[in-house]
mmCIF file of C-alpha atoms in Angstrom:
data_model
loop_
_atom_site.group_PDB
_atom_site.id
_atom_site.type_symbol
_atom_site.label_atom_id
_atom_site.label_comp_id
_atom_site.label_asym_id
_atom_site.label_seq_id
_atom_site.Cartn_x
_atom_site.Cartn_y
_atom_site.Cartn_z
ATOM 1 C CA UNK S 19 -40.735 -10.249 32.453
ATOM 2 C CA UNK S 20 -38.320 -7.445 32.325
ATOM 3 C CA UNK S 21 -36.428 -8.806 29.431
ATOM 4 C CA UNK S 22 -39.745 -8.746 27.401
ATOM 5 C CA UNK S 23 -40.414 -5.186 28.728
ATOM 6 C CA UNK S 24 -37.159 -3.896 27.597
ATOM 7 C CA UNK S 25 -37.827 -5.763 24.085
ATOM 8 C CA UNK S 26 -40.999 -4.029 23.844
ATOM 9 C CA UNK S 27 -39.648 -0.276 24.630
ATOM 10 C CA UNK S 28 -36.994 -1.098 22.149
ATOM 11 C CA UNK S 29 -38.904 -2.162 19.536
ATOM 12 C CA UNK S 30 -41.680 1.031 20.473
ATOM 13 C CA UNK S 31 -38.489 3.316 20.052
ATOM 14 C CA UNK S 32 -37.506 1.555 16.858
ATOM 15 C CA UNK S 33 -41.470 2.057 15.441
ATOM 16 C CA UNK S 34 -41.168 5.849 16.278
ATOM 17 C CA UNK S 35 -37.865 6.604 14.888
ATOM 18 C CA UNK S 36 -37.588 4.878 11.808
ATOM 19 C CA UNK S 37 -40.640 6.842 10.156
ATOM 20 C CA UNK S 38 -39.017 9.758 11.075
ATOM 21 C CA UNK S 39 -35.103 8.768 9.632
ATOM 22 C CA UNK S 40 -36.404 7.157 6.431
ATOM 23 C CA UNK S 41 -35.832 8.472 2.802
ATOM 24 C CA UNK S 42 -36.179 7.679 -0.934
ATOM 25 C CA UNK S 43 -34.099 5.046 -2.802
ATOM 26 C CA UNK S 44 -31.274 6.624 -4.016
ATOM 27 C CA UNK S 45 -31.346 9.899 -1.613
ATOM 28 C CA UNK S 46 -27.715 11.328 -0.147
ATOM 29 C CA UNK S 47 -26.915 13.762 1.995
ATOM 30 C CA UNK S 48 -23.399 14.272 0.922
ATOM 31 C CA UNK S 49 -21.921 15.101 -2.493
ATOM 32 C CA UNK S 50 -20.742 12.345 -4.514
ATOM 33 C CA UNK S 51 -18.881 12.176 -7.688
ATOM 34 C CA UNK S 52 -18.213 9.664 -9.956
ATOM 35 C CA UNK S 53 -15.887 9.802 -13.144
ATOM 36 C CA UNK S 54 -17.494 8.025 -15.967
ATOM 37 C CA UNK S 55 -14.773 8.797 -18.181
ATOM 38 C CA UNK S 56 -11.278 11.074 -18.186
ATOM 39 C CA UNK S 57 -9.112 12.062 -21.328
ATOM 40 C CA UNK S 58 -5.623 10.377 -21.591
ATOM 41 C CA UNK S 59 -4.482 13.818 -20.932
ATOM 42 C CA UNK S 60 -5.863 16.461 -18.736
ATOM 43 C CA UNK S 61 -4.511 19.694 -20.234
ATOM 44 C CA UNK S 62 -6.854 21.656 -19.268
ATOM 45 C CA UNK S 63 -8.275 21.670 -15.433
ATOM 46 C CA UNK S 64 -11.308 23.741 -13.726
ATOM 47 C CA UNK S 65 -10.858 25.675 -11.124
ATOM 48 C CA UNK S 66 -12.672 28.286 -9.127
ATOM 49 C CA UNK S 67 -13.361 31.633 -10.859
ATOM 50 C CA UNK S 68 -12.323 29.898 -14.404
ATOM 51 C CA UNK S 69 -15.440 30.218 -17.249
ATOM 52 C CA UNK S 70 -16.800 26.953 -18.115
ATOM 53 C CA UNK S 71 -19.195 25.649 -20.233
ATOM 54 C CA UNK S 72 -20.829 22.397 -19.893
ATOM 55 C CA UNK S 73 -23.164 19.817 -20.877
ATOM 56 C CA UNK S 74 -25.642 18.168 -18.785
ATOM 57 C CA UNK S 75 -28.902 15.962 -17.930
ATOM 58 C CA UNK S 76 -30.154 16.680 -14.705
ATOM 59 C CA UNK S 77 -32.909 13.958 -13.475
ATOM 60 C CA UNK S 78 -34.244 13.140 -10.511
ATOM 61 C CA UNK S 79 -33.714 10.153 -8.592
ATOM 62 C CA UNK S 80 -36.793 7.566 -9.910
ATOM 63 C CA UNK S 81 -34.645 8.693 -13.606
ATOM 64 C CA UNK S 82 -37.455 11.517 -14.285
ATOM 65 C CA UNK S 83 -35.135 14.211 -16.447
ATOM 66 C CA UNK S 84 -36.194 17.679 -15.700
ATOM 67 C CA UNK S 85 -33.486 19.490 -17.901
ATOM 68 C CA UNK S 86 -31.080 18.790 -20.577
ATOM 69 C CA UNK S 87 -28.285 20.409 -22.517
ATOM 70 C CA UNK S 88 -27.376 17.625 -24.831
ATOM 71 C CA UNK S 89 -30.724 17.521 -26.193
ATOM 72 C CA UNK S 90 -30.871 21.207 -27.413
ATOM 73 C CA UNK S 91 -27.421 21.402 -28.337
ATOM 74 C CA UNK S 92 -26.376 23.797 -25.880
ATOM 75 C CA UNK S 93 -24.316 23.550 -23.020
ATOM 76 C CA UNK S 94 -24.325 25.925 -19.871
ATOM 77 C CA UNK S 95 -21.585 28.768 -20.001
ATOM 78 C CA UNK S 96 -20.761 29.997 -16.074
ATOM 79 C CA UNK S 97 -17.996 31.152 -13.660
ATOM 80 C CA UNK S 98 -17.175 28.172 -11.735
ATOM 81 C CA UNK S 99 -17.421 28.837 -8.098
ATOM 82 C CA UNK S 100 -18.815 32.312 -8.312
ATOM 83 C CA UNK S 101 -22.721 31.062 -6.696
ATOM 84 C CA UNK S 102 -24.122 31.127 -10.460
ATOM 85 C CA UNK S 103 -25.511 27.626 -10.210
ATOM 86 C CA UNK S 104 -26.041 25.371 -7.432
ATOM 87 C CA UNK S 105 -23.574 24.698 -4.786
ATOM 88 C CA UNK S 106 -23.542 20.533 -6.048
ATOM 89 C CA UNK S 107 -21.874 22.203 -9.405
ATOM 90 C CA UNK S 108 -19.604 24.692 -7.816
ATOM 91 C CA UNK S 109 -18.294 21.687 -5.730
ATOM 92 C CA UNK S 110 -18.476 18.687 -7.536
ATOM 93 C CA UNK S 111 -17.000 20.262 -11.394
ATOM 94 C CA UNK S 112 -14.015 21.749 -9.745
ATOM 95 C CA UNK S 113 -11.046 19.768 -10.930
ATOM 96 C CA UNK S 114 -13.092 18.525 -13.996
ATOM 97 C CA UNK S 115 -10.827 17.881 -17.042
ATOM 98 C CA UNK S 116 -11.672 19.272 -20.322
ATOM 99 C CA UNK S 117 -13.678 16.488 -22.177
ATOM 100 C CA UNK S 118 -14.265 14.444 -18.577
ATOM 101 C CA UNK S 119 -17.250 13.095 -17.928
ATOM 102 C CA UNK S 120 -18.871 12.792 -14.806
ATOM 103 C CA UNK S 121 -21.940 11.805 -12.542
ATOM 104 C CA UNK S 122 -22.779 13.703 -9.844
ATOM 105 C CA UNK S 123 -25.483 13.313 -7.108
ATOM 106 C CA UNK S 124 -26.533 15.979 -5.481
ATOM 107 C CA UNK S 125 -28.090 16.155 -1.724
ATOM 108 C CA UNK S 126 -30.913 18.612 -1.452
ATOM 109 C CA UNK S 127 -28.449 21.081 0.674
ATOM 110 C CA UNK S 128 -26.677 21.910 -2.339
ATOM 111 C CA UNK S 129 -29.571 21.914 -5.472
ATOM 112 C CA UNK S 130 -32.720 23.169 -4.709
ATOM 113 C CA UNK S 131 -33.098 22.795 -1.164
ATOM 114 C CA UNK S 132 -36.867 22.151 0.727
ATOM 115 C CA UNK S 133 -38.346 24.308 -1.753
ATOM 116 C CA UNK S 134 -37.219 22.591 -4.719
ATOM 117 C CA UNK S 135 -37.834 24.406 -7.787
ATOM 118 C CA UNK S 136 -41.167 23.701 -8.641
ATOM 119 C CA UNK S 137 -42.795 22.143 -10.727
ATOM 120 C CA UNK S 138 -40.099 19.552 -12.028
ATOM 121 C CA UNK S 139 -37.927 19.245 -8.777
ATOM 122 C CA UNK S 140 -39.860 18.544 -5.584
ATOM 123 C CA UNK S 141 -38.684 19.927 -2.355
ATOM 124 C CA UNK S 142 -35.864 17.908 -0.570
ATOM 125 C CA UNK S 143 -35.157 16.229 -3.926
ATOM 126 C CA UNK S 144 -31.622 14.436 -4.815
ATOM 127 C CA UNK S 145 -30.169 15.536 -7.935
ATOM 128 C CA UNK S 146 -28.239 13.390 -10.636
ATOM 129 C CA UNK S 147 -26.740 15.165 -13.422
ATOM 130 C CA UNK S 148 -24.631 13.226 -15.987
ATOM 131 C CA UNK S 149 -22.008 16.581 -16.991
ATOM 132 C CA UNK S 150 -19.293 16.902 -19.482
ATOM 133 C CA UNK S 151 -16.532 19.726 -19.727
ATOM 134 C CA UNK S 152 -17.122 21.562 -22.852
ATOM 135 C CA UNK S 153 -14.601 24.583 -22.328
ATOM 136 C CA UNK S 154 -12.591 26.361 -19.568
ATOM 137 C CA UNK S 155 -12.249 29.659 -20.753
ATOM 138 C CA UNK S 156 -13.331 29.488 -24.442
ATOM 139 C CA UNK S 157 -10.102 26.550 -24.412
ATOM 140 C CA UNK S 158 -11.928 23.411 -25.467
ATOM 141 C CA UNK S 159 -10.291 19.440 -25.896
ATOM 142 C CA UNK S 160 -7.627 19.539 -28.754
ATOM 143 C CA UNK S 161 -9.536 16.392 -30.279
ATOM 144 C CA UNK S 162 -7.377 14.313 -32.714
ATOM 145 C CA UNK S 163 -4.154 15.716 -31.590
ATOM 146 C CA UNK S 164 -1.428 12.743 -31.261
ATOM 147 C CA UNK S 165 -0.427 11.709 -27.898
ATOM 148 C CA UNK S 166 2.978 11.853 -27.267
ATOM 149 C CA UNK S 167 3.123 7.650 -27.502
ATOM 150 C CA UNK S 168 1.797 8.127 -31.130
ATOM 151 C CA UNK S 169 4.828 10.256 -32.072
#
């Protein structure tokens, strides 16, 4: 009798704290960044207070894109890690290479918050923007230039 009680509080507490803990496929609450591609050499870096200019497609997690760069030909010129965009950039660009690509997802803490920015990003929303270094301080890729192997 008491083990079934105990299984029965359990499984109460389980009911009312699940609803509460549960969010949307493909949600985070930390910062993550993944490299989807890095020059053979990384002449140029990122860092904090550098001007960069970059491309990106920002979407939301169910793929919906609510902005995009690429598509008008016109990437986003800022001072890294000066509060111009949202924290999930300022954090997750810094290091970038020059002509690296990268995917970051963003929790709502550092995009748009529990306001979101109506009315293409809901409140609480994850954000996952595909970026690519354009420029760190008007310096773009040398493209074509040999690598030292092809000398």
């Amino acid at each position: 009798m008491e083990t079934a009680k105990a299984a029965w509080i359990l499984l109460l507490f389980v009911a009312l704290v699940s609803p509460v803990s549960a969010k949307k496929s493909g949600d985070v609450t930390e910062l993550q960044i993944g490299v989807k591609h890095k020059p053979k050499t990384c002449e140029i870096q990122a860092h904090k207070g550098d001007k960069v200019k970059v491309h990106y497609r920002g979407a939301l997690t169910d793929g919906t894109v609510f902005d995009s760069s690429f598509e008008r030909g016109d990437p986003i010129e800022f001072e890294l890690g000066a509060g111009q965009v949202i924290k999930g950039w300022d954090q997750g660009l810094l290091g970038m290479c020059v002509g690296e690509k990268r995917k970051l997802r963003i929790p709502a803490k550092l995009g748009y918050g529990d306001h979101g920015s109506p009315p293409k990003i809901p409140g609480g929303a994850t954000l996952v923007f595909d970026t690519e270094l354009v420029s760190v301080n008007g310096k773009p890729s040398i493209v074509g230039e040999p690598d030292e192997s092809e000398l």
